[in-house]
């Protein structure tokens, strides 16, 4: 036994976190032991508090400490436009843009038959229920620009089109500040295809 | 405000940990929110438990959940040899070797005038006290092979030599499995200087 039991346990817990390798886990654990007692208590407290206070908004399924969440409850937001994203992190990314004033719907994943994630595991049914009781005009599919995200966008678009809704997909193209030389062919082809008049 | 308060607080706490950048902190925080409630509780509990149960051994100042620590209390260890290291992590590294059977003394740092770390901030006085009441024969200086570690080893060696103790320094040389081509000149010079008969 290389480490004393409480330390070994802490290392194991850190090791289970994403992006934390064995060496980082040891480093973090020793750092915690080196912290002031109050700081360590505050860290543990923040973990507990976040878990206890944060739940899902039952309208958009974003993470929130109130229900409905701030965005769904806001009078300033355009409730006739719903942006559909995969994860709560994606809502944060959209909000960082400060340019979208509609509301959101968080699917909590993307369709992935290989991983056994079918439509029933996503919040798609909740989206359909939500659409029945509101006068939404446009649904913007902002799932990730990868195979799973595209499939999810297509799947939901096909469900919604018959309802007479406008369903759009965020554009593919070259990232701003990117380098044409290093763009992959698929992105470049999409950028050409979606070219706009100047 | 981009993140809701309890989430922002958790991100900030993760951000304060070593090697965790802003993006990793966000990723870790969302991961915690995504965990089972029991797992999150266990993580917070492990932090608290490690802080509460682990203290310093008052003999060698290594981290321990008992006092004296397992190594200092062991009958199987050679108590006439003390290996002096900078940090508790260094004890773990030495123990991984499974080849040292003496005891340790953890300084909790190295001399660094630029950072205002003088001898009084290290556990040097405690080492001297410890030597007075035991029949130690050899002190192995295993501080880090950098400027601060060398200075610390030299400083302590000068304090101990007049006491008639054998004071040694771990060898410098090429790391096993290393590449001569990429060795720095100082290491290479040390490796030549410390060459042994075959």
GROMACS .gro file of C-alpha atoms in nm:
model
  396
    1UNK     CA    1   0.000   0.000   0.000
    2UNK     CA    2   0.165   0.311  -0.126
    3UNK     CA    3  -0.071   0.578   0.008
    4UNK     CA    4  -0.253   0.588   0.341
    5UNK     CA    5  -0.618   0.494   0.308
    6UNK     CA    6  -0.795   0.836   0.315
    7UNK     CA    7  -0.542   0.973   0.066
    8UNK     CA    8  -0.577   0.670  -0.164
    9UNK     CA    9  -0.954   0.714  -0.156
   10UNK     CA   10  -0.931   1.082  -0.245
   11UNK     CA   11  -0.689   1.006  -0.531
   12UNK     CA   12  -0.933   0.744  -0.663
   13UNK     CA   13  -1.220   0.995  -0.654
   14UNK     CA   14  -1.020   1.256  -0.844
   15UNK     CA   15  -0.906   0.989  -1.090
   16UNK     CA   16  -1.270   0.923  -1.180
   17UNK     CA   17  -1.318   1.283  -1.300
   18UNK     CA   18  -1.291   1.356  -1.675
   19UNK     CA   19  -0.948   1.461  -1.801
   20UNK     CA   20  -0.774   1.375  -1.473
   21UNK     CA   21  -0.497   1.118  -1.523
   22UNK     CA   22  -0.326   0.921  -1.245
   23UNK     CA   23  -0.054   1.183  -1.190
   24UNK     CA   24  -0.297   1.475  -1.186
   25UNK     CA   25  -0.516   1.288  -0.938
   26UNK     CA   26  -0.221   1.246  -0.700
   27UNK     CA   27  -0.126   1.610  -0.745
   28UNK     CA   28  -0.481   1.729  -0.674
   29UNK     CA   29  -0.510   1.507  -0.366
   30UNK     CA   30  -0.185   1.638  -0.219
   31UNK     CA   31  -0.299   1.989  -0.301
   32UNK     CA   32  -0.620   1.934  -0.104
   33UNK     CA   33  -0.417   1.808   0.194
   34UNK     CA   34  -0.205   2.119   0.166
   35UNK     CA   35  -0.507   2.354   0.162
   36UNK     CA   36  -0.639   2.548   0.459
   37UNK     CA   37  -0.908   2.344   0.634
   38UNK     CA   38  -1.169   2.612   0.550
   39UNK     CA   39  -1.081   2.610   0.181
   40UNK     CA   40  -1.112   2.232   0.159
   41UNK     CA   41  -1.443   2.253   0.342
   42UNK     CA   42  -1.559   2.521   0.096
   43UNK     CA   43  -1.463   2.298  -0.199
   44UNK     CA   44  -1.654   2.000  -0.058
   45UNK     CA   45  -1.941   2.234   0.027
   46UNK     CA   46  -1.952   2.377  -0.326
   47UNK     CA   47  -1.983   2.024  -0.468
   48UNK     CA   48  -2.269   1.939  -0.232
   49UNK     CA   49  -2.439   2.275  -0.281
   50UNK     CA   50  -2.425   2.253  -0.660
   51UNK     CA   51  -2.573   1.902  -0.652
   52UNK     CA   52  -2.845   2.002  -0.409
   53UNK     CA   53  -2.948   2.336  -0.554
   54UNK     CA   54  -2.920   2.265  -0.925
   55UNK     CA   55  -3.185   2.064  -1.101
   56UNK     CA   56  -3.355   2.070  -1.440
   57UNK     CA   57  -3.595   2.335  -1.563
   58UNK     CA   58  -3.904   2.130  -1.647
   59UNK     CA   59  -3.968   2.347  -1.954
   60UNK     CA   60  -3.633   2.351  -2.136
   61UNK     CA   61  -3.439   2.091  -1.930
   62UNK     CA   62  -3.144   2.321  -1.887
   63UNK     CA   63  -2.968   2.306  -1.550
   64UNK     CA   64  -3.110   2.564  -1.315
   65UNK     CA   65  -3.142   2.655  -0.950
   66UNK     CA   66  -3.502   2.758  -1.004
   67UNK     CA   67  -3.796   2.620  -1.203
   68UNK     CA   68  -3.879   2.752  -1.460
   69UNK     CA   69  -3.522   2.866  -1.525
   70UNK     CA   70  -3.425   3.229  -1.566
   71UNK     CA   71  -3.441   3.211  -1.945
   72UNK     CA   72  -3.780   3.036  -1.962
   73UNK     CA   73  -3.923   3.280  -1.705
   74UNK     CA   74  -3.786   3.591  -1.876
   75UNK     CA   75  -4.030   3.833  -2.041
   76UNK     CA   76  -3.745   3.970  -2.250
   77UNK     CA   77  -3.684   3.646  -2.437
   78UNK     CA   78  -3.861   3.556  -2.759
   79UNK     CA   79  -4.066   3.250  -2.666
   80UNK     CA   80  -4.163   3.181  -3.029
   81UNK     CA   81  -3.810   3.064  -3.116
   82UNK     CA   82  -3.660   2.754  -2.961
   83UNK     CA   83  -3.293   2.662  -3.003
   84UNK     CA   84  -3.243   2.287  -2.956
   85UNK     CA   85  -2.903   2.189  -2.815
   86UNK     CA   86  -2.747   1.867  -2.689
   87UNK     CA   87  -2.610   1.972  -2.350
   88UNK     CA   88  -2.649   2.245  -2.086
   89UNK     CA   89  -2.290   2.349  -2.173
   90UNK     CA   90  -2.416   2.437  -2.521
   91UNK     CA   91  -2.669   2.680  -2.374
   92UNK     CA   92  -2.382   2.850  -2.189
   93UNK     CA   93  -2.188   2.872  -2.520
   94UNK     CA   94  -2.488   3.026  -2.699
   95UNK     CA   95  -2.543   3.274  -2.417
   96UNK     CA   96  -2.179   3.381  -2.435
   97UNK     CA   97  -2.258   3.502  -2.787
   98UNK     CA   98  -2.509   3.758  -2.644
   99UNK     CA   99  -2.690   3.754  -2.975
  100UNK     CA  100  -2.967   3.499  -2.937
  101UNK     CA  101  -3.285   3.614  -2.767
  102UNK     CA  102  -3.506   3.309  -2.801
  103UNK     CA  103  -3.540   3.019  -2.558
  104UNK     CA  104  -3.377   2.675  -2.549
  105UNK     CA  105  -3.450   2.306  -2.532
  106UNK     CA  106  -3.178   2.075  -2.400
  107UNK     CA  107  -3.192   1.718  -2.534
  108UNK     CA  108  -2.929   1.578  -2.295
  109UNK     CA  109  -2.746   1.386  -2.562
  110UNK     CA  110  -2.761   1.299  -2.930
  111UNK     CA  111  -2.889   0.993  -3.114
  112UNK     CA  112  -2.620   0.725  -3.120
  113UNK     CA  113  -2.737   0.375  -3.211
  114UNK     CA  114  -2.387   0.238  -3.143
  115UNK     CA  115  -2.403   0.357  -2.783
  116UNK     CA  116  -2.763   0.249  -2.751
  117UNK     CA  117  -2.897   0.606  -2.732
  118UNK     CA  118  -3.232   0.612  -2.909
  119UNK     CA  119  -3.492   0.895  -2.927
  120UNK     CA  120  -3.655   0.773  -2.603
  121UNK     CA  121  -3.338   0.856  -2.407
  122UNK     CA  122  -3.340   1.219  -2.520
  123UNK     CA  123  -3.585   1.494  -2.421
  124UNK     CA  124  -3.758   1.477  -2.759
  125UNK     CA  125  -4.101   1.376  -2.628
  126UNK     CA  126  -4.086   1.673  -2.390
  127UNK     CA  127  -4.010   1.901  -2.685
  128UNK     CA  128  -4.316   1.774  -2.874
  129UNK     CA  129  -4.540   1.824  -2.568
  130UNK     CA  130  -4.398   2.172  -2.526
  131UNK     CA  131  -4.470   2.262  -2.889
  132UNK     CA  132  -4.837   2.159  -2.858
  133UNK     CA  133  -4.907   2.411  -2.585
  134UNK     CA  134  -4.718   2.712  -2.720
  135UNK     CA  135  -4.715   2.920  -3.037
  136UNK     CA  136  -4.359   2.853  -3.145
  137UNK     CA  137  -4.267   2.970  -3.495
  138UNK     CA  138  -3.912   2.851  -3.543
  139UNK     CA  139  -3.701   2.565  -3.413
  140UNK     CA  140  -3.326   2.612  -3.459
  141UNK     CA  141  -3.139   2.282  -3.448
  142UNK     CA  142  -2.805   2.361  -3.284
  143UNK     CA  143  -2.687   2.008  -3.213
  144UNK     CA  144  -2.316   1.941  -3.265
  145UNK     CA  145  -2.179   1.942  -3.622
  146UNK     CA  146  -2.082   1.573  -3.605
  147UNK     CA  147  -2.249   1.249  -3.719
  148UNK     CA  148  -2.463   1.208  -3.407
  149UNK     CA  149  -2.560   1.574  -3.398
  150UNK     CA  150  -2.657   1.577  -3.767
  151UNK     CA  151  -2.863   1.259  -3.729
  152UNK     CA  152  -3.040   1.405  -3.428
  153UNK     CA  153  -3.114   1.730  -3.612
  154UNK     CA  154  -3.251   1.540  -3.912
  155UNK     CA  155  -3.461   1.312  -3.695
  156UNK     CA  156  -3.622   1.596  -3.504
  157UNK     CA  157  -3.670   1.805  -3.820
  158UNK     CA  158  -3.867   1.519  -3.977
  159UNK     CA  159  -4.087   1.494  -3.670
  160UNK     CA  160  -4.156   1.866  -3.663
  161UNK     CA  161  -4.198   1.953  -4.030
  162UNK     CA  162  -4.548   1.797  -4.053
  163UNK     CA  163  -4.653   2.027  -3.766
  164UNK     CA  164  -4.604   2.324  -4.001
  165UNK     CA  165  -4.309   2.465  -3.807
  166UNK     CA  166  -4.007   2.634  -3.953
  167UNK     CA  167  -3.710   2.412  -3.866
  168UNK     CA  168  -3.360   2.549  -3.931
  169UNK     CA  169  -3.008   2.422  -3.879
  170UNK     CA  170  -2.712   2.637  -3.772
  171UNK     CA  171  -2.469   2.693  -4.060
  172UNK     CA  172  -2.160   2.490  -4.137
  173UNK     CA  173  -1.854   2.669  -4.265
  174UNK     CA  174  -1.506   2.784  -4.178
  175UNK     CA  175  -1.455   2.891  -3.819
  176UNK     CA  176  -1.382   3.263  -3.790
  177UNK     CA  177  -1.009   3.316  -3.738
  178UNK     CA  178  -0.946   2.971  -3.882
  179UNK     CA  179  -0.708   2.883  -4.159
  180UNK     CA  180  -0.834   2.769  -4.500
  181UNK     CA  181  -0.519   2.562  -4.543
  182UNK     CA  182  -0.601   2.348  -4.244
  183UNK     CA  183  -0.976   2.316  -4.298
  184UNK     CA  184  -1.096   1.960  -4.360
  185UNK     CA  185  -1.257   1.887  -4.696
  186UNK     CA  186  -1.609   1.838  -4.563
  187UNK     CA  187  -1.607   2.175  -4.385
  188UNK     CA  188  -1.462   2.342  -4.693
  189UNK     CA  189  -1.725   2.184  -4.917
  190UNK     CA  190  -1.999   2.304  -4.680
  191UNK     CA  191  -1.845   2.654  -4.672
  192UNK     CA  192  -1.851   2.666  -5.053
  193UNK     CA  193  -2.203   2.529  -5.073
  194UNK     CA  194  -2.338   2.780  -4.820
  195UNK     CA  195  -2.157   3.080  -4.968
  196UNK     CA  196  -2.343   3.412  -4.945
  197UNK     CA  197  -2.362   3.724  -5.168
  198UNK     CA  198  -2.136   4.010  -5.067
  199UNK     CA  199  -2.398   3.627  -1.553
  200UNK     CA  200  -2.318   3.326  -1.766
  201UNK     CA  201  -2.356   3.045  -1.511
  202UNK     CA  202  -2.609   3.013  -1.230
  203UNK     CA  203  -2.458   3.096  -0.890
  204UNK     CA  204  -2.395   2.749  -0.740
  205UNK     CA  205  -2.240   2.633  -1.069
  206UNK     CA  206  -2.023   2.944  -1.098
  207UNK     CA  207  -1.903   2.886  -0.742
  208UNK     CA  208  -1.813   2.524  -0.813
  209UNK     CA  209  -1.627   2.623  -1.132
  210UNK     CA  210  -1.430   2.881  -0.934
  211UNK     CA  211  -1.334   2.620  -0.674
  212UNK     CA  212  -1.213   2.376  -0.939
  213UNK     CA  213  -1.029   2.660  -1.114
  214UNK     CA  214  -0.824   2.716  -0.799
  215UNK     CA  215  -0.683   2.361  -0.812
  216UNK     CA  216  -0.339   2.308  -0.968
  217UNK     CA  217  -0.331   2.221  -1.338
  218UNK     CA  218  -0.699   2.299  -1.386
  219UNK     CA  219  -0.756   2.568  -1.650
  220UNK     CA  220  -1.082   2.757  -1.708
  221UNK     CA  221  -1.215   2.501  -1.959
  222UNK     CA  222  -1.128   2.200  -1.743
  223UNK     CA  223  -1.294   2.367  -1.445
  224UNK     CA  224  -1.618   2.408  -1.641
  225UNK     CA  225  -1.596   2.050  -1.763
  226UNK     CA  226  -1.540   1.915  -1.412
  227UNK     CA  227  -1.827   2.119  -1.269
  228UNK     CA  228  -2.071   1.994  -1.534
  229UNK     CA  229  -1.944   1.642  -1.471
  230UNK     CA  230  -2.023   1.678  -1.100
  231UNK     CA  231  -2.375   1.797  -1.186
  232UNK     CA  232  -2.410   1.493  -1.409
  233UNK     CA  233  -2.296   1.248  -1.138
  234UNK     CA  234  -2.525   1.037  -0.925
  235UNK     CA  235  -2.606   1.221  -0.603
  236UNK     CA  236  -2.429   0.951  -0.399
  237UNK     CA  237  -2.111   0.974  -0.606
  238UNK     CA  238  -2.095   1.350  -0.566
  239UNK     CA  239  -2.153   1.307  -0.193
  240UNK     CA  240  -1.873   1.048  -0.180
  241UNK     CA  241  -1.636   1.290  -0.359
  242UNK     CA  242  -1.715   1.572  -0.117
  243UNK     CA  243  -1.688   1.323   0.170
  244UNK     CA  244  -1.347   1.197   0.055
  245UNK     CA  245  -1.217   1.556   0.053
  246UNK     CA  246  -1.346   1.618   0.405
  247UNK     CA  247  -1.229   1.280   0.534
  248UNK     CA  248  -0.878   1.321   0.394
  249UNK     CA  249  -0.849   1.665   0.552
  250UNK     CA  250  -0.982   1.546   0.886
  251UNK     CA  251  -0.797   1.217   0.918
  252UNK     CA  252  -0.461   1.308   0.771
  253UNK     CA  253  -0.213   1.511   0.970
  254UNK     CA  254   0.164   1.517   1.017
  255UNK     CA  255   0.368   1.250   1.189
  256UNK     CA  256   0.545   1.451   1.463
  257UNK     CA  257   0.862   1.248   1.411
  258UNK     CA  258   0.923   1.264   1.035
  259UNK     CA  259   0.654   1.518   0.932
  260UNK     CA  260   0.524   1.297   0.659
  261UNK     CA  261   0.146   1.298   0.606
  262UNK     CA  262  -0.019   1.024   0.805
  263UNK     CA  263  -0.347   0.914   0.953
  264UNK     CA  264  -0.169   0.802   1.271
  265UNK     CA  265   0.110   0.942   1.488
  266UNK     CA  266   0.382   0.820   1.472
  267UNK     CA  267   0.329   0.722   1.111
  268UNK     CA  268   0.348   0.364   0.989
  269UNK     CA  269   0.710   0.401   0.878
  270UNK     CA  270   0.833   0.567   1.199
  271UNK     CA  271   0.648   0.307   1.408
  272UNK     CA  272   0.775   0.008   1.209
  273UNK     CA  273   1.022  -0.232   1.374
  274UNK     CA  274   1.129  -0.349   1.031
  275UNK     CA  275   1.273  -0.016   0.923
  276UNK     CA  276   1.631   0.087   0.986
  277UNK     CA  277   1.600   0.381   1.223
  278UNK     CA  278   1.970   0.466   1.197
  279UNK     CA  279   1.931   0.597   0.841
  280UNK     CA  280   1.720   0.903   0.766
  281UNK     CA  281   1.636   1.007   0.413
  282UNK     CA  282   1.562   1.382   0.397
  283UNK     CA  283   1.310   1.483   0.128
  284UNK     CA  284   1.128   1.802   0.037
  285UNK     CA  285   0.768   1.684   0.018
  286UNK     CA  286   0.542   1.397   0.129
  287UNK     CA  287   0.507   1.310  -0.242
  288UNK     CA  288   0.881   1.235  -0.243
  289UNK     CA  289   0.835   0.976   0.034
  290UNK     CA  290   0.572   0.807  -0.184
  291UNK     CA  291   0.818   0.807  -0.477
  292UNK     CA  292   1.094   0.653  -0.262
  293UNK     CA  293   0.855   0.390  -0.127
  294UNK     CA  294   0.755   0.296  -0.481
  295UNK     CA  295   1.118   0.189  -0.529
  296UNK     CA  296   1.075  -0.081  -0.256
  297UNK     CA  297   1.447  -0.065  -0.196
  298UNK     CA  298   1.497   0.178   0.090
  299UNK     CA  299   1.446   0.045   0.439
  300UNK     CA  300   1.543   0.344   0.650
  301UNK     CA  301   1.315   0.621   0.776
  302UNK     CA  302   1.237   0.970   0.641
  303UNK     CA  303   1.231   1.333   0.732
  304UNK     CA  304   1.008   1.567   0.530
  305UNK     CA  305   1.126   1.929   0.515
  306UNK     CA  306   0.808   2.065   0.354
  307UNK     CA  307   0.991   2.275   0.100
  308UNK     CA  308   1.339   2.381  -0.002
  309UNK     CA  309   1.543   2.692   0.069
  310UNK     CA  310   1.450   2.968  -0.174
  311UNK     CA  311   1.563   3.318  -0.080
  312UNK     CA  312   1.378   3.463  -0.381
  313UNK     CA  313   1.048   3.327  -0.250
  314UNK     CA  314   1.136   3.419   0.105
  315UNK     CA  315   1.175   3.059   0.220
  316UNK     CA  316   1.453   3.050   0.476
  317UNK     CA  317   1.566   2.762   0.701
  318UNK     CA  318   1.312   2.861   0.968
  319UNK     CA  319   1.024   2.780   0.732
  320UNK     CA  320   1.143   2.421   0.681
  321UNK     CA  321   1.142   2.135   0.931
  322UNK     CA  322   1.518   2.165   0.982
  323UNK     CA  323   1.507   2.247   1.354
  324UNK     CA  324   1.288   1.940   1.407
  325UNK     CA  325   1.548   1.729   1.225
  326UNK     CA  326   1.825   1.856   1.457
  327UNK     CA  327   1.613   1.784   1.766
  328UNK     CA  328   1.536   1.439   1.631
  329UNK     CA  329   1.907   1.364   1.577
  330UNK     CA  330   1.996   1.456   1.934
  331UNK     CA  331   1.771   1.189   2.081
  332UNK     CA  332   1.846   0.900   1.844
  333UNK     CA  333   2.153   0.709   1.725
  334UNK     CA  334   2.133   0.792   1.358
  335UNK     CA  335   2.437   0.695   1.150
  336UNK     CA  336   2.358   0.828   0.804
  337UNK     CA  337   2.155   1.112   0.662
  338UNK     CA  338   2.075   1.079   0.292
  339UNK     CA  339   1.990   1.414   0.133
  340UNK     CA  340   1.724   1.337  -0.129
  341UNK     CA  341   1.607   1.690  -0.200
  342UNK     CA  342   1.530   1.768  -0.564
  343UNK     CA  343   1.820   1.791  -0.811
  344UNK     CA  344   1.758   2.161  -0.881
  345UNK     CA  345   1.908   2.484  -0.748
  346UNK     CA  346   1.683   2.504  -0.440
  347UNK     CA  347   1.722   2.135  -0.361
  348UNK     CA  348   2.101   2.147  -0.393
  349UNK     CA  349   2.124   2.456  -0.174
  350UNK     CA  350   1.905   2.291   0.089
  351UNK     CA  351   2.114   1.972   0.082
  352UNK     CA  352   2.436   2.172   0.118
  353UNK     CA  353   2.294   2.385   0.399
  354UNK     CA  354   2.178   2.086   0.602
  355UNK     CA  355   2.499   1.892   0.531
  356UNK     CA  356   2.701   2.178   0.676
  357UNK     CA  357   2.484   2.183   0.987
  358UNK     CA  358   2.515   1.807   1.039
  359UNK     CA  359   2.880   1.740   0.953
  360UNK     CA  360   3.012   1.886   1.282
  361UNK     CA  361   2.785   1.639   1.466
  362UNK     CA  362   3.002   1.355   1.328
  363UNK     CA  363   2.724   1.215   1.109
  364UNK     CA  364   2.769   1.060   0.768
  365UNK     CA  365   2.579   1.288   0.527
  366UNK     CA  366   2.528   1.162   0.168
  367UNK     CA  367   2.355   1.299  -0.142
  368UNK     CA  368   2.164   1.087  -0.393
  369UNK     CA  369   2.358   1.052  -0.719
  370UNK     CA  370   2.316   1.266  -1.027
  371UNK     CA  371   2.341   1.101  -1.365
  372UNK     CA  372   2.149   0.995  -1.669
  373UNK     CA  373   1.797   0.874  -1.603
  374UNK     CA  374   1.757   0.502  -1.679
  375UNK     CA  375   1.586   0.459  -2.015
  376UNK     CA  376   1.691   0.813  -2.106
  377UNK     CA  377   1.871   0.917  -2.419
  378UNK     CA  378   2.230   1.041  -2.410
  379UNK     CA  379   2.162   1.258  -2.712
  380UNK     CA  380   1.899   1.459  -2.527
  381UNK     CA  381   2.071   1.482  -2.189
  382UNK     CA  382   2.160   1.835  -2.081
  383UNK     CA  383   2.528   1.919  -2.036
  384UNK     CA  384   2.516   1.952  -1.658
  385UNK     CA  385   2.359   1.607  -1.615
  386UNK     CA  386   2.606   1.458  -1.862
  387UNK     CA  387   2.900   1.618  -1.680
  388UNK     CA  388   2.768   1.478  -1.349
  389UNK     CA  389   2.722   1.136  -1.506
  390UNK     CA  390   3.085   1.138  -1.626
  391UNK     CA  391   3.213   1.265  -1.294
  392UNK     CA  392   3.026   1.000  -1.097
  393UNK     CA  393   3.116   0.711  -1.327
  394UNK     CA  394   3.164   0.373  -1.156
  395UNK     CA  395   3.391   0.070  -1.223
  396UNK     CA  396   3.231  -0.213  -1.417
   0.00000   0.00000   0.00000
